[in-house]
Short mmCIF file of the C-alpha atoms (twelve columns), coordinates in Angstrom:
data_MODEL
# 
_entry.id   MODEL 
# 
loop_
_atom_site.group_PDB 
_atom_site.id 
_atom_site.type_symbol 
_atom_site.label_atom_id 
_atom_site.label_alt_id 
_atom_site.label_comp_id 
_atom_site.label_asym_id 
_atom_site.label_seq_id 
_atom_site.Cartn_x 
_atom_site.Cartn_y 
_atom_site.Cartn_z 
_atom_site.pdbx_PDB_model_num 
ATOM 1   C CA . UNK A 1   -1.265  0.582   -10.723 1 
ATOM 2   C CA . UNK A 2   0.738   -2.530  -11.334 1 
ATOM 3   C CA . UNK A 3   1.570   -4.673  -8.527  1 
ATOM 4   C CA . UNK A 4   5.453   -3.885  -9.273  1 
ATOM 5   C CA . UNK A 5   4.724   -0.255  -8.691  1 
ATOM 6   C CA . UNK A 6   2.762   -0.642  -5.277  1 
ATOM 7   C CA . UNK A 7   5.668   -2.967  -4.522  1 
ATOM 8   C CA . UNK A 8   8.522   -0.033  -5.294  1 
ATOM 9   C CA . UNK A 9   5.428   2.527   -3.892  1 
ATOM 10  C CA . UNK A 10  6.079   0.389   -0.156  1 
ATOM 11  C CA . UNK A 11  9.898   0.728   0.001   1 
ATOM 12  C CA . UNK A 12  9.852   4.149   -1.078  1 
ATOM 13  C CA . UNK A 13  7.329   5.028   1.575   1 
ATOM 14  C CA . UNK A 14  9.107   2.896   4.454   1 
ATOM 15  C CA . UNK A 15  12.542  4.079   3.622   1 
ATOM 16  C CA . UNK A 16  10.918  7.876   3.597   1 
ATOM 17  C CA . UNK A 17  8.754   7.027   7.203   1 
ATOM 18  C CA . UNK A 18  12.137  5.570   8.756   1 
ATOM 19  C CA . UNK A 19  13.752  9.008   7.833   1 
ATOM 20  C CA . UNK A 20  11.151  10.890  10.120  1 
ATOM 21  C CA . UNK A 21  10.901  7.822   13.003  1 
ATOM 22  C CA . UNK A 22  13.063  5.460   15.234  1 
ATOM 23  C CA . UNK A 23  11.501  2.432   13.479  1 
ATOM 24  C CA . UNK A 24  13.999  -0.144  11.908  1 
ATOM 25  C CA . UNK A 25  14.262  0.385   8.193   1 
ATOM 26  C CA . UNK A 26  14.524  -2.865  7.073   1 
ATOM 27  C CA . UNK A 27  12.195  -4.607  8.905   1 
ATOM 28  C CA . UNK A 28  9.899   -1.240  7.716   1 
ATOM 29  C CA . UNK A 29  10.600  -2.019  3.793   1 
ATOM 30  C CA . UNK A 30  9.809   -5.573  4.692   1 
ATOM 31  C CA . UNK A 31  6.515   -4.680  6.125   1 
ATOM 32  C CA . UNK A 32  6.316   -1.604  3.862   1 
ATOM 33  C CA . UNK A 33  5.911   -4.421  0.889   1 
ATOM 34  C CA . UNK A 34  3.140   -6.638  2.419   1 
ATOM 35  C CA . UNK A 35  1.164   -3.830  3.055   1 
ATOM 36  C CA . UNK A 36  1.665   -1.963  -0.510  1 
ATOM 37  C CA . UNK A 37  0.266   -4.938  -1.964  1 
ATOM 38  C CA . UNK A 38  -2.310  -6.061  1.199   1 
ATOM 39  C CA . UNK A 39  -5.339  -4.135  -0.481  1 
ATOM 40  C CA . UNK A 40  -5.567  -5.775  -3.522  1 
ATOM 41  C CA . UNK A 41  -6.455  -8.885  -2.168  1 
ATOM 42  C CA . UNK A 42  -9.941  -8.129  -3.602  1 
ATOM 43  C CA . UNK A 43  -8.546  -8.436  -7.094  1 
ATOM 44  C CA . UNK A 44  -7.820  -12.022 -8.117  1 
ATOM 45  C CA . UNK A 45  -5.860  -11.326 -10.618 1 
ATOM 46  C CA . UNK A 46  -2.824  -9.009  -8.354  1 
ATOM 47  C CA . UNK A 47  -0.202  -10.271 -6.708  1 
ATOM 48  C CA . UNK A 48  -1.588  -11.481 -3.720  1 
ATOM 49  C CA . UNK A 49  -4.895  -12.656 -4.809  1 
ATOM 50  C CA . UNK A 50  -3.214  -15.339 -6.577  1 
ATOM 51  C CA . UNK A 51  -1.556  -16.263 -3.673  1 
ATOM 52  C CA . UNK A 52  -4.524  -16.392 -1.599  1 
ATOM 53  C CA . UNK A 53  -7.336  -16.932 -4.394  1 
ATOM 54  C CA . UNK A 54  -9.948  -18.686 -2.317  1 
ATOM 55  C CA . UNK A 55  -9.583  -15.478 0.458   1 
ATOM 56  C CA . UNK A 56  -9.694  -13.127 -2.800  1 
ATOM 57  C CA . UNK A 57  -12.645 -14.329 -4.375  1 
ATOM 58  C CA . UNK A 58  -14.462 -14.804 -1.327  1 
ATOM 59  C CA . UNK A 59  -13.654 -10.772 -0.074  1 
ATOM 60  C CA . UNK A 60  -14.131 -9.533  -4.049  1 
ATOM 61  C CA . UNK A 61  -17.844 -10.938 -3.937  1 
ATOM 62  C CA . UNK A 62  -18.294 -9.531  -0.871  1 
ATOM 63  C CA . UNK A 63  -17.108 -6.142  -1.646  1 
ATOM 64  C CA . UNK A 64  -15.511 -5.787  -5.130  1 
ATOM 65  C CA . UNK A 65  -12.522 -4.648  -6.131  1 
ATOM 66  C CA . UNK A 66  -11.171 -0.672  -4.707  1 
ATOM 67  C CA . UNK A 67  -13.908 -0.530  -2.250  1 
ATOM 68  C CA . UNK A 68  -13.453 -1.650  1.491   1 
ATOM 69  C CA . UNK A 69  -9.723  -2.596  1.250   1 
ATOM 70  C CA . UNK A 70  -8.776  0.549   -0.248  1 
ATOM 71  C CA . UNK A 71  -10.704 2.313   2.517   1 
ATOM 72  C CA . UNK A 72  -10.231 4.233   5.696   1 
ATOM 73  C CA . UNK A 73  -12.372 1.502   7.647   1 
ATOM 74  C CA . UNK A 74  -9.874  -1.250  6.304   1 
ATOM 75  C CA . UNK A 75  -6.860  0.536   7.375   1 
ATOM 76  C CA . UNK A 76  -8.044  1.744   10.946  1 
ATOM 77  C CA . UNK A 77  -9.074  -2.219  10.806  1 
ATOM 78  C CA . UNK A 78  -5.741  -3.693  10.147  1 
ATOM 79  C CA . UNK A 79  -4.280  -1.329  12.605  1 
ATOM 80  C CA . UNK A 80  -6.388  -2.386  14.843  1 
ATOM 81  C CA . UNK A 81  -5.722  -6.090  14.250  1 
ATOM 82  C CA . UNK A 82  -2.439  -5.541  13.724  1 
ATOM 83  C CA . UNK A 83  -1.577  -3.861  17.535  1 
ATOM 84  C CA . UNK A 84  -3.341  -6.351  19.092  1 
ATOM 85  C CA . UNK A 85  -1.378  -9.622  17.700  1 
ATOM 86  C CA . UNK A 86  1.847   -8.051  16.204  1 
ATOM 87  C CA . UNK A 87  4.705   -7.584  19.082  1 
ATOM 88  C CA . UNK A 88  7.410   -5.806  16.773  1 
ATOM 89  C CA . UNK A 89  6.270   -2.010  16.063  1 
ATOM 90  C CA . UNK A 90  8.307   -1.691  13.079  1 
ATOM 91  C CA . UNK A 91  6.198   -4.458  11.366  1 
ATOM 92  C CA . UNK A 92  2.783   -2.926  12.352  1 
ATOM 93  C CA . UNK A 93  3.793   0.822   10.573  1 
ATOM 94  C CA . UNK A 94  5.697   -0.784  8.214   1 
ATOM 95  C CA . UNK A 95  2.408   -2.314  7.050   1 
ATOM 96  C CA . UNK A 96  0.476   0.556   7.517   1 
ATOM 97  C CA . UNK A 97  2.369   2.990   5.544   1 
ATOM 98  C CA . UNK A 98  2.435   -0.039  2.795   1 
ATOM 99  C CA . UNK A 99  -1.143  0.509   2.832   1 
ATOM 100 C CA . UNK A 100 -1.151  4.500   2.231   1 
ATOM 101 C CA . UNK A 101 1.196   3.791   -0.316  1 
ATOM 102 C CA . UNK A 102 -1.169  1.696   -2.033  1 
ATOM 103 C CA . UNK A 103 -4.344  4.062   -1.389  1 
ATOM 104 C CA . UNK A 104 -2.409  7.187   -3.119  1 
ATOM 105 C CA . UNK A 105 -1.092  5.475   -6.067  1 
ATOM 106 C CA . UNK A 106 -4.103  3.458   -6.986  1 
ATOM 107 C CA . UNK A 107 -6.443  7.729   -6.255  1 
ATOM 108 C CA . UNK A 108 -3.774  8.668   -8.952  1 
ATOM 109 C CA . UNK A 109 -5.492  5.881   -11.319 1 
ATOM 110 C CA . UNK A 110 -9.004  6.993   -13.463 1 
ATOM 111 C CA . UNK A 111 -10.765 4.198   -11.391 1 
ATOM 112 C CA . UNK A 112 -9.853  5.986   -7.761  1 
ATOM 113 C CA . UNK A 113 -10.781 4.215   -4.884  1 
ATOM 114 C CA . UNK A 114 -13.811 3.898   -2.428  1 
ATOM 115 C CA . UNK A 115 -11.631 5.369   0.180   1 
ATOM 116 C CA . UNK A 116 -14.886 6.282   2.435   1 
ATOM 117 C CA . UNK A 117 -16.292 3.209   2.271   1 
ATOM 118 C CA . UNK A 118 -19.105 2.448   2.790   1 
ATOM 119 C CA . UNK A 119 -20.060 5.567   1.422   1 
ATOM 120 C CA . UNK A 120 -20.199 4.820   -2.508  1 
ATOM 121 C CA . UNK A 121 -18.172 7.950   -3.213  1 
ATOM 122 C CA . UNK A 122 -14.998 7.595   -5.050  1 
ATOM 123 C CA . UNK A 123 -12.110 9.369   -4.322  1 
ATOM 124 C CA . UNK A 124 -9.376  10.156  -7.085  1 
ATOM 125 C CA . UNK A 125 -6.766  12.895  -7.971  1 
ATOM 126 C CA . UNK A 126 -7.867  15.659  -10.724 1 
ATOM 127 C CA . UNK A 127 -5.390  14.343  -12.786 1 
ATOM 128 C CA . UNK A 128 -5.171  10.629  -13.178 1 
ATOM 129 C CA . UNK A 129 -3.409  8.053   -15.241 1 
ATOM 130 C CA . UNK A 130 -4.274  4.640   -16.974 1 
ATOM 131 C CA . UNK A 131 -2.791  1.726   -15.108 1 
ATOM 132 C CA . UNK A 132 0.104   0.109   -16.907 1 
ATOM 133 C CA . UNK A 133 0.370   3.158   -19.214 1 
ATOM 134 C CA . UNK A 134 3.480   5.507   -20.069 1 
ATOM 135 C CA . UNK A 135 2.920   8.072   -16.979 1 
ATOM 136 C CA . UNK A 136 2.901   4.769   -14.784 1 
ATOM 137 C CA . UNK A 137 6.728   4.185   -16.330 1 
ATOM 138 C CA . UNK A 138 7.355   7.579   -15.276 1 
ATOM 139 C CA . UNK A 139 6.136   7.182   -11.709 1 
ATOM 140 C CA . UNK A 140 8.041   3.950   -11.535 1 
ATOM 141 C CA . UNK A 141 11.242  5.579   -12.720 1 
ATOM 142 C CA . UNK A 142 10.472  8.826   -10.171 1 
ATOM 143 C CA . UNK A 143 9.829   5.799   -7.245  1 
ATOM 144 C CA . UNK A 144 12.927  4.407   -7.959  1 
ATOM 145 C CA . UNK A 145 15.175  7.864   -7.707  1 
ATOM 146 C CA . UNK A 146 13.129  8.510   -4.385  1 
ATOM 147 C CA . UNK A 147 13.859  5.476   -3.289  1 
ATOM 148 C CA . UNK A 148 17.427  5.394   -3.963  1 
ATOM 149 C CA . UNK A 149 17.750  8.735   -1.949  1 
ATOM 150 C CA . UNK A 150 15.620  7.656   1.110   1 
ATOM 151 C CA . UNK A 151 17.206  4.571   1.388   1 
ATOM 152 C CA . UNK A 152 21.003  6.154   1.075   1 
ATOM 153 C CA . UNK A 153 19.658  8.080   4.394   1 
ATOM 154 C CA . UNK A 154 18.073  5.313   6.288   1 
ATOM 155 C CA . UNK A 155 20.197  3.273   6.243   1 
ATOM 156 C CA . UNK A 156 23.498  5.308   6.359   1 
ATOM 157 C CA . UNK A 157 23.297  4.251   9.747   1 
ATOM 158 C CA . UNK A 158 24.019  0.246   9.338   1 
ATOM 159 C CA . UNK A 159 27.288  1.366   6.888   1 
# 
């Protein structure tokens, strides 16, 4: 997936989790958007890893790219990490669910994801897509309808 999809993949997500929680919506899209793009720090050429390329290149020689950030481990990890140093709850599952976002759109890709890492199996859907490609558009366009709606209902209550 592109990084503009996990990007609209985190709001939609957020805005959908604030439906279903007490959690502030906008500090959860906030959040919702670090975390959506948070696992490809392994990739040098995404979003973040240019931000952070020294941090990228060290953690993609380490582990590659759709292994241990795209796993389980990482995200019990960063929750871990996460409720330890961050005082504002909306931030911590706002990052979180960011970071499922991200795991489920890139299992919808041919490459999958080692999402039991360290166990070398990769995890995908039975029907997958090519990254960038027309069904990607159509995702994209489906995100942005679901986000539209979830967001009309989350934050109904500010209006």
């Amino acid at each position: 997936m592109t990084g503009n999809t996990h990007i609209l993949g985190g709001i939609t997500a957020s805005l959908a989790f604030a439906q279903v929680s007490d959690y502030d919506p906008v500090i959860l899209v906030g959040a919702g958007v670090v975390g959506a793009l948070l696992p490809d720090i392994c990739h040098g050429g995404s979003k973040i890893g240019r931000t952070f390329p020294l941090l990228s290149k060290v953690i993609n020689s380490l582990f590659g790219h759709r292994s241990f950030t795209h796993s389980l481990l990482f995200l019990f990890l960063m929750g871990a990490l996460l409720n330890s140093f961050v005082t504002n709850e909306s931030v911590v599952k706002g990052i979180l669910v960011g970071m499922v976002s991200h795991y489920i759109l890139d299992m919808a890709t041919k490459n999958g994801i080692k999402l039991l890492f360290p166990i070398k199996m990769t995890i995908r859907f039975p029907i997958t897509m090519t990254t960038g490609g027309a069904v990607e558009n159509g995702v994209f366009a489906a995100l942005s309808l679901l986000s539209m709606y979830f967001a009309y209902g989350a934050l109904a209550t500010y209006f």
